[in-house]
PDB file of C-alpha atoms in Angstrom:
ATOM      1  CA  MET A  15      84.396  96.375  86.568  1.00 64.00           C
ATOM      2  CA  LEU A  16      87.336  94.788  88.385  1.00 66.00           C
ATOM      3  CA  SER A  17      88.750  91.633  86.875  1.00 68.00           C
ATOM      4  CA  PRO A  18      88.124  88.589  89.080  1.00 71.00           C
ATOM      5  CA  ASP A  19      91.783  87.682  88.532  1.00 81.00           C
ATOM      6  CA  VAL A  20      92.987  90.608  90.665  1.00 89.00           C
ATOM      7  CA  LYS A  21      93.492  89.579  94.320  1.00 96.00           C
ATOM      8  CA  LYS A  22      91.865  91.944  96.796  1.00 98.00           C
ATOM      9  CA  TYR A  23      92.730  92.585 100.416  1.00 99.00           C
ATOM     10  CA  ALA A  24      91.447  95.050 103.086  1.00 99.00           C
ATOM     11  CA  ILE A  25      93.148  96.481 106.092  1.00 99.00           C
ATOM     12  CA  ILE A  26      90.574  97.930 108.481  1.00 99.00           C
ATOM     13  CA  VAL A  27      92.140 100.350 110.948  1.00 98.00           C
ATOM     14  CA  ALA A  28      90.252 100.904 114.187  1.00 95.00           C
ATOM     15  CA  GLY A  29      92.232 102.851 116.732  1.00 77.00           C
ATOM     16  CA  GLY A  30      89.838 105.712 117.769  1.00 57.00           C
ATOM     17  CA  SER A  31      89.461 106.597 121.373  1.00 53.00           C
ATOM     18  CA  GLY A  32      85.849 108.002 121.373  1.00 53.00           C
ATOM     19  CA  SER A  33      86.895 111.337 123.023  1.00 53.00           C
ATOM     20  CA  ARG A  34      85.025 113.454 120.528  1.00 55.00           C
ATOM     21  CA  MET A  35      82.135 110.975 120.558  1.00 56.00           C
ATOM     22  CA  GLN A  36      81.907 111.707 124.369  1.00 57.00           C
ATOM     23  CA  ALA A  37      81.558 107.977 124.840  1.00 62.00           C
ATOM     24  CA  ALA A  38      82.786 105.648 127.541  1.00 67.00           C
ATOM     25  CA  MET A  39      84.047 103.130 125.016  1.00 81.00           C
ATOM     26  CA  PRO A  40      86.027 103.359 121.720  1.00 88.00           C
ATOM     27  CA  LYS A  41      83.757 104.593 118.957  1.00 91.00           C
ATOM     28  CA  GLN A  42      84.341 101.494 116.822  1.00 94.00           C
ATOM     29  CA  PHE A  43      82.570  99.473 119.451  1.00 95.00           C
ATOM     30  CA  LEU A  44      79.592 101.681 119.865  1.00 94.00           C
ATOM     31  CA  PRO A  45      76.283 100.107 118.772  1.00 94.00           C
ATOM     32  CA  ILE A  46      74.274 101.167 115.750  1.00 94.00           C
ATOM     33  CA  ALA A  47      71.119  99.148 115.077  1.00 91.00           C
ATOM     34  CA  GLY A  48      72.122  96.913 117.918  1.00 93.00           C
ATOM     35  CA  GLU A  49      75.595  95.951 116.682  1.00 95.00           C
ATOM     36  CA  PRO A  50      79.063  97.519 117.085  1.00 96.00           C
ATOM     37  CA  VAL A  51      80.038  99.890 114.290  1.00 96.00           C
ATOM     38  CA  LEU A  52      83.044  97.714 113.353  1.00 98.00           C
ATOM     39  CA  MET A  53      80.872  94.715 112.516  1.00 98.00           C
ATOM     40  CA  HIS A  54      78.917  96.813 110.056  1.00 97.00           C
ATOM     41  CA  THR A  55      82.183  97.955 108.364  1.00 98.00           C
ATOM     42  CA  LEU A  56      83.550  94.408 108.074  1.00 98.00           C
ATOM     43  CA  ARG A  57      80.216  93.221 106.561  1.00 98.00           C
ATOM     44  CA  ARG A  58      80.503  95.787 103.738  1.00 98.00           C
ATOM     45  CA  PHE A  59      83.803  94.405 102.560  1.00 98.00           C
ATOM     46  CA  HIS A  60      82.650  90.874 102.938  1.00 98.00           C
ATOM     47  CA  ALA A  61      79.546  91.590 100.943  1.00 98.00           C
ATOM     48  CA  PHE A  62      81.715  93.054  98.157  1.00 97.00           C
ATOM     49  CA  ASP A  63      83.963  89.960  98.040  1.00 97.00           C
ATOM     50  CA  PRO A  64      83.295  87.131 100.447  1.00 97.00           C
ATOM     51  CA  ASP A  65      86.800  85.634  99.659  1.00 96.00           C
ATOM     52  CA  MET A  66      88.694  88.796 100.381  1.00 97.00           C
ATOM     53  CA  PRO A  67      91.178  88.474 103.326  1.00 98.00           C
ATOM     54  CA  LEU A  68      90.240  91.044 105.927  1.00 99.00           C
ATOM     55  CA  VAL A  69      92.940  92.308 108.363  1.00 99.00           C
ATOM     56  CA  LEU A  70      91.600  94.168 111.393  1.00 99.00           C
ATOM     57  CA  VAL A  71      94.089  96.406 113.208  1.00 98.00           C
ATOM     58  CA  LEU A  72      93.226  97.211 116.857  1.00 97.00           C
ATOM     59  CA  PRO A  73      95.088  98.629 119.860  1.00 96.00           C
ATOM     60  CA  GLU A  74      96.378  95.718 121.920  1.00 95.00           C
ATOM     61  CA  ALA A  75      94.343  96.694 125.000  1.00 94.00           C
ATOM     62  CA  GLU A  76      91.065  96.593 122.976  1.00 96.00           C
ATOM     63  CA  ILE A  77      91.512  93.161 121.362  1.00 97.00           C
ATOM     64  CA  PRO A  78      89.884  91.223 124.352  1.00 97.00           C
ATOM     65  CA  THR A  79      86.901  93.568 124.206  1.00 96.00           C
ATOM     66  CA  TRP A  80      86.521  92.943 120.481  1.00 98.00           C
ATOM     67  CA  ARG A  81      86.689  89.161 120.941  1.00 98.00           C
ATOM     68  CA  SER A  82      84.081  89.417 123.648  1.00 98.00           C
ATOM     69  CA  LEU A  83      81.826  91.454 121.455  1.00 98.00           C
ATOM     70  CA  CYS A  84      82.224  88.923 118.628  1.00 98.00           C
ATOM     71  CA  ALA A  85      81.156  86.149 121.027  1.00 98.00           C
ATOM     72  CA  ASP A  86      78.176  88.169 122.372  1.00 98.00           C
ATOM     73  CA  HIS A  87      76.898  88.933 118.901  1.00 98.00           C
ATOM     74  CA  GLN A  88      77.788  85.570 117.408  1.00 98.00           C
ATOM     75  CA  PHE A  89      79.912  87.386 114.822  1.00 98.00           C
ATOM     76  CA  THR A  90      81.834  84.628 113.044  1.00 97.00           C
ATOM     77  CA  MET A  91      82.972  86.398 109.839  1.00 97.00           C
ATOM     78  CA  LYS A  92      86.604  85.408 109.184  1.00 97.00           C
ATOM     79  CA  HIS A  93      89.128  88.153 109.778  1.00 98.00           C
ATOM     80  CA  GLN A  94      92.685  88.405 111.068  1.00 98.00           C
ATOM     81  CA  ILE A  95      93.288  90.583 114.146  1.00 98.00           C
ATOM     82  CA  VAL A  96      96.582  92.540 114.291  1.00 98.00           C
ATOM     83  CA  THR A  97      97.896  94.635 117.099  1.00 97.00           C
ATOM     84  CA  GLY A  98      98.081  98.335 116.170  1.00 95.00           C
ATOM     85  CA  GLY A  99     101.093 100.707 116.656  1.00 94.00           C
ATOM     86  CA  SER A 100     101.682 104.019 118.333  1.00 92.00           C
ATOM     87  CA  SER A 101     100.386 105.958 115.303  1.00 94.00           C
ATOM     88  CA  ARG A 102      98.139 105.318 112.287  1.00 95.00           C
ATOM     89  CA  PHE A 103     101.293 104.906 110.121  1.00 96.00           C
ATOM     90  CA  GLN A 104     102.606 102.197 112.418  1.00 96.00           C
ATOM     91  CA  SER A 105      99.202 100.495 112.546  1.00 96.00           C
ATOM     92  CA  VAL A 106      98.879 100.253 108.808  1.00 98.00           C
ATOM     93  CA  LYS A 107     102.455  99.035 108.563  1.00 97.00           C
ATOM     94  CA  ASN A 108     101.502  96.216 111.105  1.00 97.00           C
ATOM     95  CA  GLY A 109      98.515  95.412 108.910  1.00 98.00           C
ATOM     96  CA  LEU A 110     100.727  95.170 105.796  1.00 98.00           C
ATOM     97  CA  GLU A 111     103.057  92.799 107.634  1.00 97.00           C
ATOM     98  CA  ALA A 112     100.086  90.413 108.117  1.00 97.00           C
ATOM     99  CA  LEU A 113     100.008  90.188 104.341  1.00 97.00           C
ATOM    100  CA  ALA A 114     103.735  89.476 104.069  1.00 95.00           C
ATOM    101  CA  ALA A 115     103.083  86.193 102.252  1.00 95.00           C
ATOM    102  CA  GLU A 116     101.135  87.908  99.464  1.00 95.00           C
ATOM    103  CA  GLU A 117     103.028  89.092  96.383  1.00 92.00           C
ATOM    104  CA  ASP A 118     100.561  91.093  94.315  1.00 96.00           C
ATOM    105  CA  GLY A 119      97.004  92.393  94.184  1.00 97.00           C
ATOM    106  CA  VAL A 120      95.192  95.517  95.432  1.00 98.00           C
ATOM    107  CA  VAL A 121      94.873  96.360  99.138  1.00 99.00           C
ATOM    108  CA  ALA A 122      92.366  98.822 100.524  1.00 99.00           C
ATOM    109  CA  VAL A 123      93.024 100.702 103.835  1.00 99.00           C
ATOM    110  CA  HIS A 124      89.798 101.774 105.423  1.00 99.00           C
ATOM    111  CA  ASP A 125      88.703 103.561 108.568  1.00 98.00           C
ATOM    112  CA  GLY A 126      86.885 101.110 110.893  1.00 97.00           C
ATOM    113  CA  VAL A 127      84.334 103.830 111.723  1.00 97.00           C
ATOM    114  CA  ARG A 128      83.164 104.321 108.113  1.00 98.00           C
ATOM    115  CA  PRO A 129      80.458 101.631 108.003  1.00 97.00           C
ATOM    116  CA  PHE A 130      78.562 102.908 104.930  1.00 97.00           C
ATOM    117  CA  ILE A 131      81.005 102.315 102.101  1.00 98.00           C
ATOM    118  CA  ASP A 132      79.105 100.755  99.223  1.00 97.00           C
ATOM    119  CA  ASN A 133      79.927  98.237  96.455  1.00 98.00           C
ATOM    120  CA  ALA A 134      79.963 100.802  93.683  1.00 98.00           C
ATOM    121  CA  ILE A 135      82.686 102.847  95.365  1.00 98.00           C
ATOM    122  CA  LEU A 136      84.626  99.738  96.321  1.00 98.00           C
ATOM    123  CA  ASP A 137      84.572  98.500  92.763  1.00 98.00           C
ATOM    124  CA  ALA A 138      85.665 101.834  91.279  1.00 98.00           C
ATOM    125  CA  ALA A 139      88.460 102.138  93.922  1.00 98.00           C
ATOM    126  CA  TYR A 140      89.856  98.625  93.498  1.00 98.00           C
ATOM    127  CA  THR A 141      89.548  98.830  89.651  1.00 97.00           C
ATOM    128  CA  THR A 142      91.326 102.201  89.494  1.00 98.00           C
ATOM    129  CA  ALA A 143      94.110 101.008  91.798  1.00 98.00           C
ATOM    130  CA  ALA A 144      94.511  97.816  89.727  1.00 97.00           C
ATOM    131  CA  GLN A 145      94.984  99.977  86.595  1.00 97.00           C
ATOM    132  CA  ASN A 146      96.929 102.912  87.868  1.00 97.00           C
ATOM    133  CA  GLY A 147      98.451 101.824  91.188  1.00 98.00           C
ATOM    134  CA  THR A 148      96.425 104.156  93.372  1.00 98.00           C
ATOM    135  CA  ALA A 149      92.873 105.159  94.098  1.00 99.00           C
ATOM    136  CA  VAL A 150      91.797 107.490  96.897  1.00 99.00           C
ATOM    137  CA  VAL A 151      88.040 108.038  97.588  1.00 99.00           C
ATOM    138  CA  ALA A 152      87.161 111.758  97.865  1.00 98.00           C
ATOM    139  CA  VAL A 153      84.197 114.122  97.645  1.00 98.00           C
ATOM    140  CA  THR A 154      83.712 117.727  96.622  1.00 97.00           C
ATOM    141  CA  LEU A 155      83.154 120.417  99.300  1.00 96.00           C
ATOM    142  CA  LYS A 156      79.587 121.501  99.915  1.00 95.00           C
ATOM    143  CA  ASP A 157      80.489 124.536 102.167  1.00 95.00           C
ATOM    144  CA  SER A 158      82.475 127.605 101.509  1.00 96.00           C
ATOM    145  CA  ILE A 159      85.970 127.557 103.048  1.00 95.00           C
ATOM    146  CA  ARG A 160      88.377 130.228 104.276  1.00 95.00           C
ATOM    147  CA  ARG A 161      92.111 130.139 104.859  1.00 94.00           C
ATOM    148  CA  VAL A 162      93.049 131.408 108.345  1.00 96.00           C
ATOM    149  CA  ARG A 163      96.556 132.921 109.006  1.00 94.00           C
ATOM    150  CA  GLY A 164      97.663 135.122 111.756  1.00 89.00           C
ATOM    151  CA  GLY A 165      94.200 136.050 112.945  1.00 88.00           C
ATOM    152  CA  ASN A 166      93.080 136.974 109.330  1.00 95.00           C
ATOM    153  CA  SER A 167      90.926 134.899 107.063  1.00 97.00           C
ATOM    154  CA  LYS A 168      90.560 134.770 103.277  1.00 95.00           C
ATOM    155  CA  ALA A 169      88.152 133.106 100.929  1.00 96.00           C
ATOM    156  CA  VAL A 170      89.560 130.324  98.748  1.00 94.00           C
ATOM    157  CA  ASP A 171      88.175 128.476  95.724  1.00 94.00           C
ATOM    158  CA  ARG A 172      86.572 125.393  97.061  1.00 95.00           C
ATOM    159  CA  THR A 173      86.471 123.724  93.634  1.00 94.00           C
ATOM    160  CA  ALA A 174      90.278 123.280  93.934  1.00 94.00           C
ATOM    161  CA  TYR A 175      89.877 121.108  97.070  1.00 95.00           C
ATOM    162  CA  ARG A 176      88.465 117.687  97.926  1.00 97.00           C
ATOM    163  CA  LEU A 177      87.569 115.999 101.217  1.00 97.00           C
ATOM    164  CA  VAL A 178      89.485 112.788 101.422  1.00 98.00           C
ATOM    165  CA  GLN A 179      87.731 109.598 102.617  1.00 98.00           C
ATOM    166  CA  THR A 180      88.609 105.946 102.742  1.00 98.00           C
ATOM    167  CA  PRO A 181      89.096 103.395 101.413  1.00 99.00           C
ATOM    168  CA  GLN A 182      92.403 104.299  99.914  1.00 99.00           C
ATOM    169  CA  CYS A 183      93.471 101.504  97.513  1.00 99.00           C
ATOM    170  CA  PHE A 184      96.886 100.664  96.197  1.00 99.00           C
ATOM    171  CA  ARG A 185      98.719  97.939  94.468  1.00 98.00           C
ATOM    172  CA  LEU A 186     100.153  95.896  97.320  1.00 98.00           C
ATOM    173  CA  PRO A 187     103.815  96.075  96.296  1.00 97.00           C
ATOM    174  CA  LEU A 188     103.593  99.840  95.902  1.00 98.00           C
ATOM    175  CA  LEU A 189     102.074 100.385  99.333  1.00 98.00           C
ATOM    176  CA  ARG A 190     104.576  97.933 100.923  1.00 98.00           C
ATOM    177  CA  ARG A 191     107.526  99.972  99.480  1.00 97.00           C
ATOM    178  CA  ALA A 192     106.030 103.247 100.421  1.00 98.00           C
ATOM    179  CA  TYR A 193     105.595 102.164 104.049  1.00 98.00           C
ATOM    180  CA  ALA A 194     109.274 101.286 104.191  1.00 97.00           C
ATOM    181  CA  GLN A 195     109.953 104.988 104.459  1.00 96.00           C
ATOM    182  CA  PRO A 196     110.653 106.566 107.876  1.00 96.00           C
ATOM    183  CA  GLU A 197     107.505 108.045 109.415  1.00 96.00           C
ATOM    184  CA  ILE A 198     107.186 111.883 109.348  1.00 95.00           C
ATOM    185  CA  PRO A 199     104.412 114.153 110.667  1.00 93.00           C
ATOM    186  CA  LEU A 200     103.119 114.856 107.142  1.00 92.00           C
ATOM    187  CA  PHE A 201     101.827 111.282 106.950  1.00 95.00           C
ATOM    188  CA  THR A 202      98.157 111.808 107.951  1.00 94.00           C
ATOM    189  CA  ASP A 203      96.822 109.084 105.589  1.00 96.00           C
ATOM    190  CA  ASP A 204      98.059 106.433 103.107  1.00 98.00           C
ATOM    191  CA  ALA A 205      97.870 108.806 100.162  1.00 98.00           C
ATOM    192  CA  SER A 206     100.381 111.127 101.710  1.00 98.00           C
ATOM    193  CA  VAL A 207     102.759 108.149 102.343  1.00 98.00           C
ATOM    194  CA  VAL A 208     102.550 106.976  98.745  1.00 98.00           C
ATOM    195  CA  GLU A 209     102.729 110.569  97.362  1.00 97.00           C
ATOM    196  CA  ARG A 210     105.904 111.132  99.343  1.00 96.00           C
ATOM    197  CA  PHE A 211     107.318 107.984  97.749  1.00 95.00           C
ATOM    198  CA  GLY A 212     106.854 109.726  94.371  1.00 94.00           C
ATOM    199  CA  HIS A 213     103.698 108.211  92.967  1.00 96.00           C
ATOM    200  CA  LYS A 214     100.699 110.083  91.598  1.00 97.00           C
ATOM    201  CA  ILE A 215      97.484 109.824  93.512  1.00 98.00           C
ATOM    202  CA  GLU A 216      94.305 109.055  91.532  1.00 98.00           C
ATOM    203  CA  LEU A 217      90.961 110.179  92.956  1.00 98.00           C
ATOM    204  CA  VAL A 218      87.735 108.219  92.853  1.00 98.00           C
ATOM    205  CA  GLU A 219      84.365 109.822  93.602  1.00 98.00           C
ATOM    206  CA  GLY A 220      83.106 109.004  97.034  1.00 98.00           C
ATOM    207  CA  SER A 221      79.785 109.630  98.802  1.00 97.00           C
ATOM    208  CA  PHE A 222      78.479 111.921 101.476  1.00 96.00           C
ATOM    209  CA  ARG A 223      76.921 108.833 103.035  1.00 96.00           C
ATOM    210  CA  ASN A 224      80.401 107.410 103.613  1.00 98.00           C
ATOM    211  CA  ILE A 225      80.720 109.329 106.865  1.00 96.00           C
ATOM    212  CA  LYS A 226      83.397 108.807 109.482  1.00 96.00           C
ATOM    213  CA  LEU A 227      81.610 108.382 112.832  1.00 95.00           C
ATOM    214  CA  THR A 228      83.296 111.012 114.990  1.00 91.00           C
ATOM    215  CA  THR A 229      80.717 112.941 117.047  1.00 90.00           C
ATOM    216  CA  PRO A 230      77.356 112.055 118.682  1.00 90.00           C
ATOM    217  CA  GLU A 231      75.474 113.598 115.780  1.00 93.00           C
ATOM    218  CA  ASP A 232      77.103 111.092 113.429  1.00 93.00           C
ATOM    219  CA  LEU A 233      75.510 108.250 115.389  1.00 92.00           C
ATOM    220  CA  VAL A 234      72.066 109.767 114.761  1.00 92.00           C
ATOM    221  CA  LEU A 235      72.833 109.898 111.030  1.00 94.00           C
ATOM    222  CA  ALA A 236      74.089 106.346 111.024  1.00 93.00           C
ATOM    223  CA  GLU A 237      70.903 105.030 112.690  1.00 92.00           C
ATOM    224  CA  ALA A 238      68.935 106.928 109.982  1.00 93.00           C
ATOM    225  CA  PHE A 239      70.932 105.475 107.184  1.00 93.00           C
ATOM    226  CA  LEU A 240      70.424 101.961 108.516  1.00 90.00           C
ATOM    227  CA  LEU A 241      66.699 102.462 108.901  1.00 87.00           C
ATOM    228  CA  GLN A 242      66.529 103.785 105.336  1.00 88.00           C
ATOM    229  CA  GLU A 243      68.509 100.769 104.044  1.00 87.00           C
ATOM    230  CA  ALA A 244      66.222  98.370 105.895  1.00 80.00           C
ATOM    231  CA  GLY A 245      63.150  99.894 104.283  1.00 75.00           C
ATOM    232  CA  ARG A 246      64.414  99.286 100.807  1.00 62.00           C
TER     233      ARG A 246
END
């Protein structure tokens, strides 16, 4: 259980275009159960800790749309909106700058289109990061995998691999120092940035429900999950 004395923050990154979703609007704005995906995601963090500062990073062109959606849905949950950058790395860096006045604590970086993160995983991730500096949510592979090279494929041991999810939690000073590095193509997530900085990455067990909404089929799953939760 995370000590109440540890300050918690969340940076929600929402920069998807919706191309693989085959949608006319960015996927973070698509409705599930009548509300935009992003509202569901923000509510999960607020439910975990109502006092947690929430930083929402959006492309500049999409900020007016978000404000309009908040007005339409009477969504008044407190959060700070930050303009995203040209890459995920730059967007997270902008989100960190919004926390410049904060000296310590644990910050989670989370995909805006993962609206099914739960309290148990959040508690484990924040607690592990508070103790060890890092905590990255990941799950085991259910399917067999093959390595493909030069037109040939070879079976590999799936038990040696994990599928990485978010949130990815870090002590705030550590993540801030790691993001002072120059950006390189290897940086596909926050763990890769911190690992390059020389810090060990701790893994926390995630959930197969913690899906990243990417394709139309994911929206069907999302609706089913919400219906199931409503029936509890």
